[in-house]
Tab-separated table of C-alpha atoms and ligand atoms in Angstrom:
chain	number	residue	atom	x	y	z
A	1	MET	CA	-12.813	0.339	-42.538
A	2	SER	CA	-13.068	1.513	-38.939
A	3	ASN	CA	-9.929	2.336	-37.026
A	4	PRO	CA	-8.656	-0.727	-35.168
A	5	THR	CA	-7.383	1.407	-32.267
A	6	PRO	CA	-9.962	3.082	-29.985
A	7	ILE	CA	-9.374	6.806	-29.541
A	8	ALA	CA	-9.267	6.363	-25.749
A	9	ASP	CA	-5.944	4.551	-26.190
A	10	LEU	CA	-4.499	7.612	-27.890
A	11	LEU	CA	-5.388	10.317	-25.404
A	12	VAL	CA	-3.345	11.986	-22.680
A	13	ARG	CA	-4.105	15.140	-20.708
A	14	ASP	CA	-1.841	18.095	-21.344
A	15	SER	CA	-1.543	18.388	-17.564
A	16	ASP	CA	-0.251	14.809	-17.225
A	17	SER	CA	3.440	14.312	-16.615
A	18	LEU	CA	5.732	13.350	-19.448
A	19	ALA	CA	6.537	10.202	-17.444
A	20	ALA	CA	2.879	9.205	-17.720
A	21	ALA	CA	2.945	9.981	-21.427
A	22	VAL	CA	6.017	7.784	-21.914
A	23	SER	CA	4.256	4.656	-20.698
A	24	ARG	CA	1.025	5.474	-22.543
A	25	LEU	CA	2.971	6.118	-25.727
A	26	ASP	CA	4.623	2.759	-25.419
A	27	ALA	CA	1.203	1.118	-25.343
A	28	SER	CA	-0.065	3.126	-28.331
A	29	PRO	CA	0.190	1.120	-31.568
A	30	LEU	CA	0.509	4.405	-33.430
A	31	GLY	CA	3.363	5.555	-31.202
A	32	LEU	CA	1.620	8.883	-30.685
A	33	LEU	CA	-0.942	10.476	-28.384
A	34	PHE	CA	-3.363	13.350	-28.716
A	35	ALA	CA	-3.242	15.727	-25.767
A	36	THR	CA	-6.405	17.330	-24.430
A	37	ASP	CA	-6.911	20.445	-22.322
A	38	PRO	CA	-8.818	20.420	-19.001
A	39	ASP	CA	-12.118	20.614	-20.919
A	40	GLY	CA	-11.197	17.550	-22.978
A	41	ARG	CA	-10.559	19.583	-26.112
A	42	LEU	CA	-7.819	18.760	-28.574
A	43	ALA	CA	-4.705	20.706	-27.582
A	44	GLY	CA	-1.768	18.965	-29.188
A	45	ARG	CA	-0.039	15.775	-30.145
A	46	ILE	CA	3.000	14.090	-28.747
A	47	SER	CA	5.311	11.265	-29.725
A	48	ALA	CA	8.721	10.138	-28.558
A	49	ALA	CA	10.320	12.657	-30.905
A	50	GLU	CA	8.825	15.592	-28.985
A	51	ILE	CA	9.760	14.120	-25.610
A	52	ASP	CA	13.315	13.417	-26.804
A	53	ALA	CA	13.572	17.003	-28.017
A	54	ALA	CA	12.255	18.313	-24.714
A	55	LEU	CA	14.722	16.187	-22.731
A	56	ALA	CA	17.512	17.430	-24.994
A	57	ARG	CA	16.443	20.981	-24.139
A	58	GLY	CA	17.012	20.135	-20.463
A	59	MET	CA	13.432	19.302	-19.459
A	60	ASN	CA	12.691	16.270	-17.325
A	61	LEU	CA	9.896	13.737	-17.217
A	62	SER	CA	8.155	15.296	-14.241
A	63	LEU	CA	7.151	18.238	-16.432
A	64	ARG	CA	3.773	18.490	-18.132
A	65	VAL	CA	2.865	17.079	-21.515
A	66	GLY	CA	1.719	20.561	-22.491
A	67	ALA	CA	5.302	21.805	-22.276
A	68	ALA	CA	6.627	19.326	-24.830
A	69	MET	CA	3.715	18.610	-27.196
A	70	VAL	CA	3.229	20.016	-30.670
A	71	PRO	CA	0.229	22.327	-30.276
A	72	ASP	CA	-2.646	21.132	-32.452
A	73	ALA	CA	-6.008	22.672	-31.822
A	74	GLY	CA	-7.253	21.694	-35.271
A	75	GLY	CA	-8.283	18.186	-36.164
A	76	LEU	CA	-11.039	17.504	-38.646
A	77	PRO	CA	-14.760	17.337	-37.908
A	78	ALA	CA	-15.988	13.826	-37.171
A	79	GLY	CA	-18.795	12.723	-39.484
A	80	LEU	CA	-17.318	14.024	-42.726
A	81	ASP	CA	-18.003	11.655	-45.588
A	82	PRO	CA	-14.952	9.563	-46.460
A	83	ALA	CA	-14.205	11.353	-49.751
A	84	GLU	CA	-14.334	14.762	-48.085
A	85	LEU	CA	-12.190	13.470	-45.230
A	86	ARG	CA	-9.552	12.227	-47.636
A	87	LYS	CA	-9.653	15.526	-49.491
A	88	ARG	CA	-9.224	17.530	-46.295
A	89	ALA	CA	-6.450	15.207	-45.108
A	90	ASN	CA	-4.839	16.098	-48.418
A	91	GLY	CA	-3.023	12.844	-49.088
A	92	SER	CA	-1.008	13.223	-45.919
A	93	GLY	CA	0.586	10.252	-44.196
A	94	ASN	CA	-0.233	11.817	-40.827
A	95	VAL	CA	-2.652	10.715	-38.176
A	96	ILE	CA	-5.306	13.419	-37.819
A	97	ALA	CA	-7.659	13.726	-34.833
A	98	LEU	CA	-11.380	13.748	-35.588
A	99	VAL	CA	-13.220	16.079	-33.239
A	100	ASP	CA	-16.821	16.764	-32.233
A	101	GLY	CA	-18.504	20.163	-32.199
A	102	GLU	CA	-16.733	20.969	-28.911
A	103	ARG	CA	-13.366	20.024	-30.471
A	104	ARG	CA	-13.128	16.913	-28.299
A	105	PRO	CA	-11.278	14.031	-30.020
A	106	VAL	CA	-13.706	11.236	-30.872
A	107	GLY	CA	-11.648	9.337	-33.407
A	108	PHE	CA	-8.784	9.683	-35.807
A	109	HIS	CA	-8.051	9.503	-39.477
A	110	SER	CA	-4.970	7.895	-40.943
A	111	PRO	CA	-4.101	6.540	-44.371
A	112	ALA	CA	-5.082	3.136	-42.934
A	113	SER	CA	-8.596	4.337	-42.022
A	114	ALA	CA	-9.791	3.917	-45.596
A	115	ARG	CA	-8.207	0.502	-46.108
A	116	ARG	CA	-5.761	-1.642	-44.206
A	117	VAL	CA	-2.416	-1.039	-45.907
A	118	PRO	CA	-2.021	-4.359	-47.764
A	119	ILE	CA	1.142	-6.435	-48.107
A	120	ALA	CA	0.909	-7.348	-51.786
A	121	GLU	CA	-2.280	-7.074	-53.772
A	122	PRO	CA	-2.760	-7.760	-57.462
A	123	GLN	CA	-2.905	-4.890	-59.913
A	124	LEU	CA	-5.243	-5.736	-62.788
A	125	GLY	CA	-5.600	-2.370	-64.469
A	126	GLY	CA	-4.110	-3.253	-67.871
A	127	ASN	CA	-5.476	-5.460	-70.646
A	128	GLU	CA	-6.486	-8.307	-68.313
A	129	LEU	CA	-10.234	-7.906	-68.800
A	130	LYS	CA	-9.913	-7.365	-72.545
A	131	TYR	CA	-7.833	-10.507	-73.047
A	132	VAL	CA	-9.997	-12.677	-70.767
A	133	THR	CA	-13.069	-11.441	-72.617
A	134	GLU	CA	-11.400	-12.430	-75.866
A	135	CYS	CA	-10.952	-15.991	-74.502
A	136	ILE	CA	-14.626	-16.207	-73.649
A	137	GLU	CA	-15.835	-14.651	-76.864
A	138	THR	CA	-13.686	-17.026	-78.924
A	139	ASN	CA	-14.500	-20.074	-76.749
A	140	TRP	CA	-10.812	-20.761	-75.971
A	141	ILE	CA	-10.827	-21.276	-72.240
A	142	SER	CA	-8.795	-24.464	-71.716
A	143	SER	CA	-5.039	-24.789	-72.043
A	144	GLN	CA	-5.414	-25.011	-75.844
A	145	GLY	CA	-5.372	-21.354	-76.660
A	146	SER	CA	-3.213	-18.709	-78.241
A	147	PHE	CA	-2.593	-16.804	-75.001
A	148	VAL	CA	-0.732	-19.776	-73.486
A	149	LYS	CA	1.745	-19.801	-76.350
A	150	ARG	CA	2.029	-16.027	-76.319
A	151	PHE	CA	2.602	-15.955	-72.549
A	152	GLU	CA	5.316	-18.608	-72.809
A	153	GLU	CA	7.049	-16.932	-75.731
A	154	GLU	CA	6.985	-13.506	-74.134
A	155	PHE	CA	8.240	-14.894	-70.825
A	156	ALA	CA	11.070	-16.830	-72.521
A	157	ARG	CA	12.016	-13.715	-74.488
A	158	ARG	CA	12.177	-11.604	-71.336
A	159	LEU	CA	14.353	-14.156	-69.599
A	160	GLY	CA	16.529	-14.824	-72.624
A	161	VAL	CA	15.937	-18.593	-72.474
A	162	PRO	CA	14.827	-20.928	-75.268
A	163	HIS	CA	11.998	-22.677	-73.398
A	164	ALA	CA	9.253	-21.523	-71.034
A	165	LEU	CA	6.374	-23.816	-70.049
A	166	ALA	CA	3.298	-22.342	-68.401
A	167	VAL	CA	1.975	-24.516	-65.571
A	168	SER	CA	-0.789	-24.482	-62.975
A	169	ASN	CA	1.265	-23.027	-60.106
A	170	GLY	CA	4.774	-22.479	-58.788
A	171	THR	CA	4.798	-25.726	-56.800
A	172	VAL	CA	4.137	-27.954	-59.782
A	173	ALA	CA	6.656	-25.891	-61.752
A	174	LEU	CA	9.282	-27.146	-59.286
A	175	HIS	CA	7.970	-30.687	-59.345
A	176	LEU	CA	7.864	-30.766	-63.130
A	177	ALA	CA	11.431	-29.460	-63.350
A	178	LEU	CA	12.750	-32.127	-60.989
A	179	ALA	CA	10.724	-34.850	-62.706
A	180	ALA	CA	12.042	-33.785	-66.113
A	181	TYR	CA	15.589	-34.275	-64.813
A	182	GLY	CA	14.591	-37.725	-63.581
A	183	ILE	CA	15.248	-36.869	-59.942
A	184	GLY	CA	13.654	-39.466	-57.676
A	185	PRO	CA	14.095	-41.949	-54.848
A	186	GLY	CA	17.668	-42.252	-53.594
A	187	ASP	CA	18.596	-38.762	-54.845
A	188	GLU	CA	19.284	-35.719	-52.691
A	189	VAL	CA	18.435	-32.110	-53.485
A	190	ILE	CA	19.944	-29.281	-51.428
A	191	VAL	CA	17.443	-26.621	-50.334
A	192	PRO	CA	17.591	-23.588	-48.016
A	193	ASP	CA	16.085	-23.609	-44.529
A	194	LEU	CA	14.383	-20.252	-45.023
A	195	THR	CA	11.823	-20.678	-47.775
A	196	PHE	CA	8.175	-21.424	-48.441
A	197	ALA	CA	7.373	-25.107	-47.885
A	198	ALA	CA	6.630	-25.707	-51.574
A	199	THR	CA	10.382	-25.777	-52.287
A	200	LEU	CA	10.774	-28.863	-50.102
A	201	ASN	CA	7.401	-30.363	-50.936
A	202	ALA	CA	8.288	-30.539	-54.620
A	203	VAL	CA	11.436	-32.542	-53.813
A	204	ILE	CA	9.467	-34.862	-51.543
A	205	TYR	CA	6.841	-35.468	-54.274
A	206	THR	CA	9.587	-36.964	-56.485
A	207	GLY	CA	10.637	-39.406	-53.771
A	208	ALA	CA	14.030	-37.670	-53.471
A	209	THR	CA	15.318	-36.316	-50.153
A	210	PRO	CA	15.576	-32.579	-49.514
A	211	ILE	CA	18.755	-31.704	-47.641
A	212	ILE	CA	18.172	-28.507	-45.701
A	213	VAL	CA	21.054	-26.038	-45.282
A	214	ASP	CA	21.358	-22.703	-43.486
A	215	VAL	CA	21.173	-19.348	-45.237
A	216	ALA	CA	23.768	-16.582	-45.475
A	217	ARG	CA	23.540	-13.398	-43.429
A	218	ASP	CA	23.934	-11.003	-46.358
A	219	THR	CA	21.507	-12.503	-48.895
A	220	TRP	CA	19.152	-14.350	-46.491
A	221	ASN	CA	19.440	-17.111	-49.099
A	222	MET	CA	21.178	-20.492	-49.297
A	223	ASP	CA	24.696	-20.299	-47.838
A	224	PRO	CA	27.142	-21.627	-50.470
A	225	GLU	CA	29.514	-22.931	-47.774
A	226	ALA	CA	26.704	-24.894	-46.193
A	227	VAL	CA	25.834	-26.255	-49.646
A	228	ALA	CA	29.400	-27.430	-50.217
A	229	ALA	CA	29.411	-29.156	-46.833
A	230	ALA	CA	26.103	-30.946	-47.515
A	231	ILE	CA	27.065	-32.613	-50.796
A	232	THR	CA	27.159	-36.414	-50.814
A	233	PRO	CA	27.480	-38.949	-53.631
A	234	ARG	CA	23.656	-38.954	-53.774
A	235	THR	CA	23.310	-35.210	-54.396
A	236	LYS	CA	21.704	-34.550	-57.778
A	237	ALA	CA	20.641	-30.928	-57.646
A	238	ILE	CA	20.991	-27.652	-55.785
A	239	MET	CA	17.842	-25.598	-55.469
A	240	PRO	CA	18.577	-21.987	-54.525
A	241	VAL	CA	15.592	-19.788	-53.687
A	242	HIS	CA	15.661	-16.044	-54.429
A	243	LEU	CA	13.737	-15.048	-51.340
A	244	TYR	CA	11.466	-11.996	-51.491
A	245	GLY	CA	13.168	-11.019	-54.773
A	246	GLN	CA	16.756	-10.959	-53.454
A	247	PRO	CA	19.038	-13.068	-55.669
A	248	ALA	CA	20.947	-15.904	-54.013
A	249	ASP	CA	24.741	-15.859	-54.115
A	250	MET	CA	24.934	-17.734	-57.409
A	251	ALA	CA	28.671	-17.652	-58.273
A	252	PRO	CA	29.817	-20.161	-55.646
A	253	ILE	CA	26.651	-22.239	-56.093
A	254	LEU	CA	27.265	-22.530	-59.842
A	255	ALA	CA	30.933	-23.319	-59.224
A	256	ILE	CA	30.083	-26.150	-56.813
A	257	ALA	CA	27.463	-27.490	-59.216
A	258	ARG	CA	29.877	-27.472	-62.150
A	259	ARG	CA	32.586	-29.155	-60.130
A	260	ARG	CA	30.261	-31.894	-58.909
A	261	GLY	CA	28.105	-32.251	-62.028
A	262	LEU	CA	24.888	-31.158	-60.280
A	263	MET	CA	21.791	-29.486	-61.704
A	264	VAL	CA	20.907	-26.014	-60.484
A	265	VAL	CA	17.143	-25.554	-60.280
A	266	GLU	CA	16.344	-21.989	-59.225
A	267	ASP	CA	13.168	-21.441	-57.250
A	268	ALA	CA	12.454	-17.957	-58.546
A	269	ALA	CA	8.803	-18.086	-57.436
A	270	GLU	CA	9.223	-14.711	-55.703
A	271	ALA	CA	11.797	-13.209	-58.021
A	272	VAL	CA	10.358	-12.391	-61.394
A	273	GLY	CA	12.292	-9.344	-62.562
A	274	ALA	CA	15.254	-9.878	-60.225
A	275	ALA	CA	18.697	-10.335	-61.755
A	276	TRP	CA	22.143	-11.465	-60.724
A	277	GLN	CA	25.173	-10.100	-62.606
A	278	GLY	CA	22.735	-8.922	-65.262
A	279	THR	CA	21.147	-12.350	-65.805
A	280	PRO	CA	17.484	-12.665	-64.822
A	281	CYS	CA	16.860	-14.903	-61.825
A	282	GLY	CA	15.515	-18.194	-63.115
A	283	ALA	CA	17.814	-18.045	-66.152
A	284	ILE	CA	21.088	-18.404	-64.227
A	285	GLY	CA	21.136	-22.148	-63.542
A	286	ASP	CA	19.909	-25.048	-65.655
A	287	CYS	CA	16.280	-24.327	-64.998
A	288	GLY	CA	14.126	-21.825	-63.129
A	289	THR	CA	10.592	-21.780	-61.788
A	290	PHE	CA	8.120	-18.994	-61.077
A	291	SER	CA	4.823	-18.527	-59.254
A	292	PHE	CA	1.976	-16.333	-60.452
A	293	PHE	CA	-0.133	-16.587	-57.300
A	294	SER	CA	-2.208	-13.481	-56.714
A	295	ASN	CA	0.271	-11.827	-54.358
A	296	LYS	CA	3.144	-12.157	-56.828
A	297	LEU	CA	4.474	-9.359	-59.003
A	298	VAL	CA	3.056	-11.037	-62.116
A	299	THR	CA	-0.147	-12.890	-61.358
A	300	THR	CA	-2.574	-15.170	-63.125
A	301	GLY	CA	-4.553	-15.882	-59.937
A	302	GLU	CA	-2.883	-19.274	-59.641
A	303	GLY	CA	-0.183	-20.176	-62.108
A	304	GLY	CA	3.469	-20.766	-62.710
A	305	MET	CA	6.225	-21.093	-65.282
A	306	VAL	CA	9.244	-23.291	-65.663
A	307	VAL	CA	12.098	-22.271	-67.946
A	308	PHE	CA	14.778	-24.555	-69.408
A	309	LYS	CA	17.906	-24.156	-71.479
A	310	ASP	CA	18.160	-27.780	-72.617
A	311	ASP	CA	15.947	-28.756	-75.570
A	312	ALA	CA	15.550	-32.436	-74.636
A	313	ILE	CA	14.697	-31.727	-70.983
A	314	ALA	CA	12.200	-29.064	-72.058
A	315	ALA	CA	10.566	-31.541	-74.454
A	316	ARG	CA	10.308	-34.119	-71.686
A	317	ALA	CA	8.810	-31.550	-69.314
A	318	ARG	CA	6.288	-30.545	-71.971
A	319	ARG	CA	5.215	-34.180	-72.324
A	320	LEU	CA	5.087	-34.733	-68.560
A	321	ARG	CA	2.961	-31.597	-68.162
A	322	ASP	CA	0.404	-33.180	-70.489
A	323	HIS	CA	-0.073	-36.610	-68.841
A	324	GLY	CA	3.136	-37.995	-70.350
A	325	MET	CA	1.279	-38.233	-73.650
A	326	ASN	CA	3.184	-38.610	-76.916
A	327	PRO	CA	2.756	-35.282	-78.745
A	328	GLN	CA	2.541	-37.072	-82.105
A	329	LYS	CA	0.203	-39.853	-80.994
A	330	ARG	CA	-2.843	-38.762	-79.035
A	331	TYR	CA	-3.747	-40.949	-76.035
A	332	TRP	CA	-0.472	-42.829	-76.302
A	333	HIS	CA	1.430	-42.357	-73.066
A	334	ASP	CA	5.202	-42.740	-73.111
A	335	GLU	CA	5.455	-42.347	-69.347
A	336	VAL	CA	3.380	-41.487	-66.298
A	337	GLY	CA	2.839	-37.743	-66.409
A	338	PHE	CA	0.705	-35.067	-64.791
A	339	ASN	CA	-1.873	-32.508	-65.770
A	340	TYR	CA	0.017	-29.347	-64.846
A	341	ARG	CA	-1.307	-27.116	-67.633
A	342	LEU	CA	-2.293	-23.462	-67.337
A	343	THR	CA	-5.561	-22.348	-68.906
A	344	ASN	CA	-5.839	-19.836	-71.715
A	345	LEU	CA	-7.916	-17.655	-69.364
A	346	GLN	CA	-5.054	-17.508	-66.887
A	347	ALA	CA	-2.448	-17.009	-69.597
A	348	ALA	CA	-4.538	-14.119	-70.954
A	349	ILE	CA	-4.173	-12.404	-67.579
A	350	GLY	CA	-0.475	-13.288	-67.587
A	351	CYS	CA	0.055	-11.653	-70.988
A	352	ALA	CA	-1.574	-8.460	-69.754
A	353	GLN	CA	0.527	-8.590	-66.587
A	354	LEU	CA	3.779	-8.999	-68.506
A	355	GLU	CA	2.941	-5.871	-70.490
A	356	GLN	CA	3.002	-3.998	-67.182
A	357	LEU	CA	5.991	-5.734	-65.602
A	358	ASP	CA	8.509	-2.956	-66.185
A	359	GLY	CA	6.155	-0.466	-64.550
A	360	PHE	CA	5.559	-2.841	-61.618
A	361	LEU	CA	9.305	-3.283	-61.133
A	362	ALA	CA	9.912	0.451	-61.266
A	363	ARG	CA	7.253	0.957	-58.600
A	364	LYS	CA	8.819	-1.762	-56.418
A	365	ARG	CA	12.138	0.066	-56.700
A	366	GLN	CA	10.510	3.319	-55.602
A	367	ILE	CA	8.902	1.568	-52.641
A	368	SER	CA	12.126	-0.134	-51.583
A	369	THR	CA	14.122	3.086	-51.988
A	370	PHE	CA	11.625	4.869	-49.775
A	371	TYR	CA	11.692	2.178	-47.059
A	372	GLU	CA	15.458	1.802	-47.299
A	373	LYS	CA	16.021	5.526	-46.875
A	374	ARG	CA	13.683	5.839	-43.915
A	375	LEU	CA	14.151	2.562	-42.087
A	376	SER	CA	17.904	2.107	-42.459
A	377	LYS	CA	18.231	5.133	-40.153
A	378	ILE	CA	16.639	3.137	-37.339
A	379	ALA	CA	19.345	1.233	-35.449
A	380	GLU	CA	16.908	-1.484	-34.358
A	381	ILE	CA	15.809	-2.255	-37.939
A	382	GLU	CA	17.891	-4.093	-40.521
A	383	THR	CA	16.902	-3.616	-44.145
A	384	PRO	CA	17.870	-6.013	-46.983
A	385	HIS	CA	21.548	-5.770	-47.794
A	386	ILE	CA	22.291	-4.000	-51.057
A	387	LEU	CA	24.901	-6.093	-52.841
A	388	PRO	CA	26.670	-5.087	-56.046
A	389	ASP	CA	25.368	-7.045	-59.049
A	390	PHE	CA	22.418	-8.421	-57.062
A	391	ALA	CA	19.362	-6.670	-58.500
A	392	ASN	CA	16.674	-7.306	-55.900
A	393	SER	CA	13.170	-7.073	-57.384
A	394	TYR	CA	11.839	-6.294	-53.880
A	395	TRP	CA	8.730	-8.418	-54.286
A	396	VAL	CA	7.953	-7.688	-50.637
A	397	PHE	CA	10.200	-5.400	-48.633
A	398	SER	CA	11.222	-7.287	-45.521
A	399	ILE	CA	13.084	-6.165	-42.431
A	400	ILE	CA	14.806	-7.818	-39.504
A	401	ALA	CA	13.980	-6.220	-36.164
A	402	ASP	CA	16.460	-6.181	-33.309
A	403	CYS	CA	13.856	-7.566	-30.960
A	404	ALA	CA	16.256	-7.805	-28.030
A	405	ALA	CA	17.083	-4.088	-28.280
A	406	LEU	CA	13.416	-3.197	-28.701
A	407	GLY	CA	12.284	-5.424	-25.853
A	408	LEU	CA	9.441	-6.433	-28.146
A	409	SER	CA	9.014	-9.745	-29.915
A	410	ARG	CA	8.523	-9.786	-33.663
A	411	ASP	CA	4.937	-10.897	-33.131
A	412	GLN	CA	4.337	-8.025	-30.685
A	413	LEU	CA	5.721	-5.575	-33.229
A	414	MET	CA	3.459	-7.076	-35.890
A	415	ALA	CA	0.481	-6.858	-33.529
A	416	ARG	CA	1.147	-3.143	-32.952
A	417	LEU	CA	1.424	-2.485	-36.652
A	418	GLY	CA	-1.745	-4.510	-37.205
A	419	ALA	CA	-3.596	-2.395	-34.635
A	420	ALA	CA	-2.410	0.665	-36.566
A	421	GLY	CA	-3.967	-0.800	-39.739
A	422	VAL	CA	-0.670	-1.910	-41.282
A	423	ASP	CA	-0.610	-5.410	-42.736
A	424	THR	CA	2.602	-7.351	-42.184
A	425	ARG	CA	3.703	-10.977	-42.536
A	426	PRO	CA	6.277	-12.870	-40.545
A	427	LEU	CA	9.258	-14.186	-42.464
A	428	PHE	CA	8.823	-17.875	-43.220
A	429	TYR	CA	9.263	-20.363	-40.392
A	430	CYS	CA	12.474	-22.362	-40.569
A	431	MET	CA	11.857	-25.564	-42.437
A	432	HIS	CA	13.987	-27.565	-40.011
A	433	GLU	CA	11.624	-26.649	-37.158
A	434	MET	CA	8.422	-27.993	-38.688
A	435	PRO	CA	7.305	-31.595	-38.101
A	436	PRO	CA	7.096	-32.743	-41.755
A	437	TYR	CA	10.596	-31.463	-42.558
A	438	LYS	CA	12.627	-31.931	-39.342
A	439	THR	CA	13.967	-35.214	-40.571
A	440	TYR	CA	15.731	-33.470	-43.472
A	441	ALA	CA	17.849	-31.278	-41.178
A	442	GLY	CA	20.352	-34.017	-40.259
A	443	ASN	CA	22.694	-32.759	-37.587
A	444	ARG	CA	23.247	-29.419	-39.303
A	445	ASP	CA	22.807	-26.088	-37.494
A	446	PHE	CA	20.681	-23.196	-38.701
A	447	PRO	CA	21.576	-20.183	-36.559
A	448	ILE	CA	21.118	-17.614	-39.313
A	449	SER	CA	17.787	-18.742	-40.663
A	450	ALA	CA	16.572	-19.165	-37.067
A	451	HIS	CA	17.541	-15.560	-36.302
A	452	LEU	CA	16.040	-14.137	-39.485
A	453	SER	CA	12.870	-16.172	-39.135
A	454	ALA	CA	12.310	-15.174	-35.503
A	455	ASN	CA	12.936	-11.462	-36.075
A	456	GLY	CA	11.863	-10.802	-39.640
A	457	LEU	CA	8.705	-9.313	-41.061
A	458	SER	CA	7.519	-8.162	-44.465
A	459	LEU	CA	6.022	-4.713	-44.932
A	460	PRO	CA	3.270	-3.476	-47.235
A	461	SER	CA	4.796	-3.483	-50.707
A	462	SER	CA	1.895	-3.491	-53.170
A	463	THR	CA	2.560	-1.622	-56.374
A	464	SER	CA	-0.733	0.154	-55.607
A	465	ILE	CA	0.459	1.537	-52.265
A	466	THR	CA	0.099	5.321	-52.061
A	467	GLU	CA	2.789	7.758	-50.943
A	468	ALA	CA	0.632	8.625	-47.913
A	469	GLU	CA	0.409	4.942	-46.985
A	470	LEU	CA	4.174	4.509	-47.323
A	471	GLU	CA	4.733	7.581	-45.178
A	472	TYR	CA	2.287	6.215	-42.620
A	473	VAL	CA	3.937	2.779	-42.465
A	474	ALA	CA	7.434	4.228	-42.039
A	475	GLY	CA	6.216	6.904	-39.622
A	476	THR	CA	4.372	4.328	-37.521
A	477	ILE	CA	7.484	2.137	-37.269
A	478	GLU	CA	9.605	5.174	-36.348
A	479	ARG	CA	7.131	6.239	-33.671
A	480	ILE	CA	6.723	2.739	-32.214
A	481	VAL	CA	10.502	2.316	-32.001
A	482	GLY	CA	10.875	5.815	-30.529
A	483	ALA	CA	8.257	5.090	-27.876
A	484	ARG	CA	9.955	1.781	-27.045
A	485	ARG	CA	13.376	3.414	-26.680
A	486	LEU	CA	11.965	6.080	-24.376
A	487	ALA	CA	10.100	3.553	-22.264
A	488	ARG	CA	13.162	1.338	-21.955
A	489	SER	CA	15.588	4.131	-21.146
A	490	ASN	CA	13.198	5.482	-18.537
A	491	GLY	CA	12.396	2.100	-17.062
A	492	THR	CA	8.649	2.360	-17.510
B	501	PLP	C1	9.750	-19.672	-52.640
B	501	PLP	C2	8.475	-20.237	-53.177
B	501	PLP	N1	8.520	-21.383	-53.858
B	501	PLP	C3	7.422	-21.944	-54.378
B	501	PLP	C4	6.179	-21.361	-54.223
B	501	PLP	C5	4.965	-22.043	-54.756
B	501	PLP	O1	4.232	-21.290	-55.649
B	501	PLP	P1	2.649	-21.503	-55.779
B	501	PLP	O2	2.005	-20.905	-54.592
B	501	PLP	O3	2.309	-20.799	-57.049
B	501	PLP	O4	2.415	-22.979	-55.871
B	501	PLP	C6	6.085	-20.163	-53.523
B	501	PLP	C7	4.757	-19.567	-53.343
B	501	PLP	O5	4.409	-18.597	-52.997
B	501	PLP	C8	7.254	-19.592	-52.981
B	501	PLP	O6	7.190	-18.460	-52.286
């Protein structure tokens, strides 16, 4: 992949003033500049860190770039083949100038030069191919195959629940769960404002009314106080979402549900492997649902799972998943059902993925520990709160930027990171703001989800991310913030 930022945007003359460098740095998506000598040759590099250090040494901004830069007359020759380039860059997370025969910068290499650093890509390096091949060789490609049963049993075992039903995706998992409980027109289901739309859509499919409530500042998930305030005689269920792998605050939610006789349906689409007080997310309430879309920690391409504790509800869900057909009497339908089955081909991938889940989770922990350590030092960046007994699975590591302090909108920050080859995603839009869902907001307020949604972004968190890529992502954020601070404090 070619570098998204032209080299011209990254150059400054070593004879230019530091004041000039400050404003150019602020426009550089990499938050750094290469300095050239009067002949245009590579002479050094400079970022806000060097200028800060120079100012701390008593220098001022009218002085030359050359006095503050890190001398760097090296670079790597432009035109090296990519493998050689990577070898010479030696797995470093740095940005390295590429120079011509005269040592003039003509480009740059960074860990994002080879590939855009992705948010969350599937990892299919285990037994996926072997198991899918087995399906094809044995002719078992529909939902009638041994991998479906194996996937369900293994999933239920991991979660410590009696019933797991594999379904076509995480949205129908939610719908099937609600349908199995008989939730429908006239009923209300409490949902958080900050979630993916499928949470609300599933409620709407049943004919019930989603009641949107604000989220809490510490978990970014459903605020239990807002839940308590939203309960009416029509409330039938509470649907906490464990957003980005962070468990919701389940103790007060369970207490409210018990007191009022409500079902707790956990949307754990993003939280396979997360746990609250030692119980896996999805197995805390009455029922839990999961998504195996390709960006999820466990993927089957498209797919989902719904887990139940109650035998009768699980049996009803199993029937509803298969057109409402009587399991003992083929083509006899006891009720109107759906075709929400998962194929054996998909389940085969799921089985192979589950074999790797512990490794995936361990890698997510390494990634989050790295980001947490580096980014929590930046005053303008808020990292997910670490709460005792809330085992975040860190599906995607997300941050909240202090956009007011940065003087940069979230979208501008994302655009800079994008220009540096770093893939990011905005946090979800607030449900109460979008036309199809506005009506479910009532007269409630959503200050916290509005703040998180407007200022939040998710960072590259693939299990396949390299150490150099992680270093590059964190370093780029540090440099962009540093350049912003300098520009703001110097009024440029
Ligand atoms: C919170 C949440 N709920 C439900 C879903 C729906 O899952 P799927 O895309 O598998 O239908 C998603 C999907 O990503 C999700 O993030």
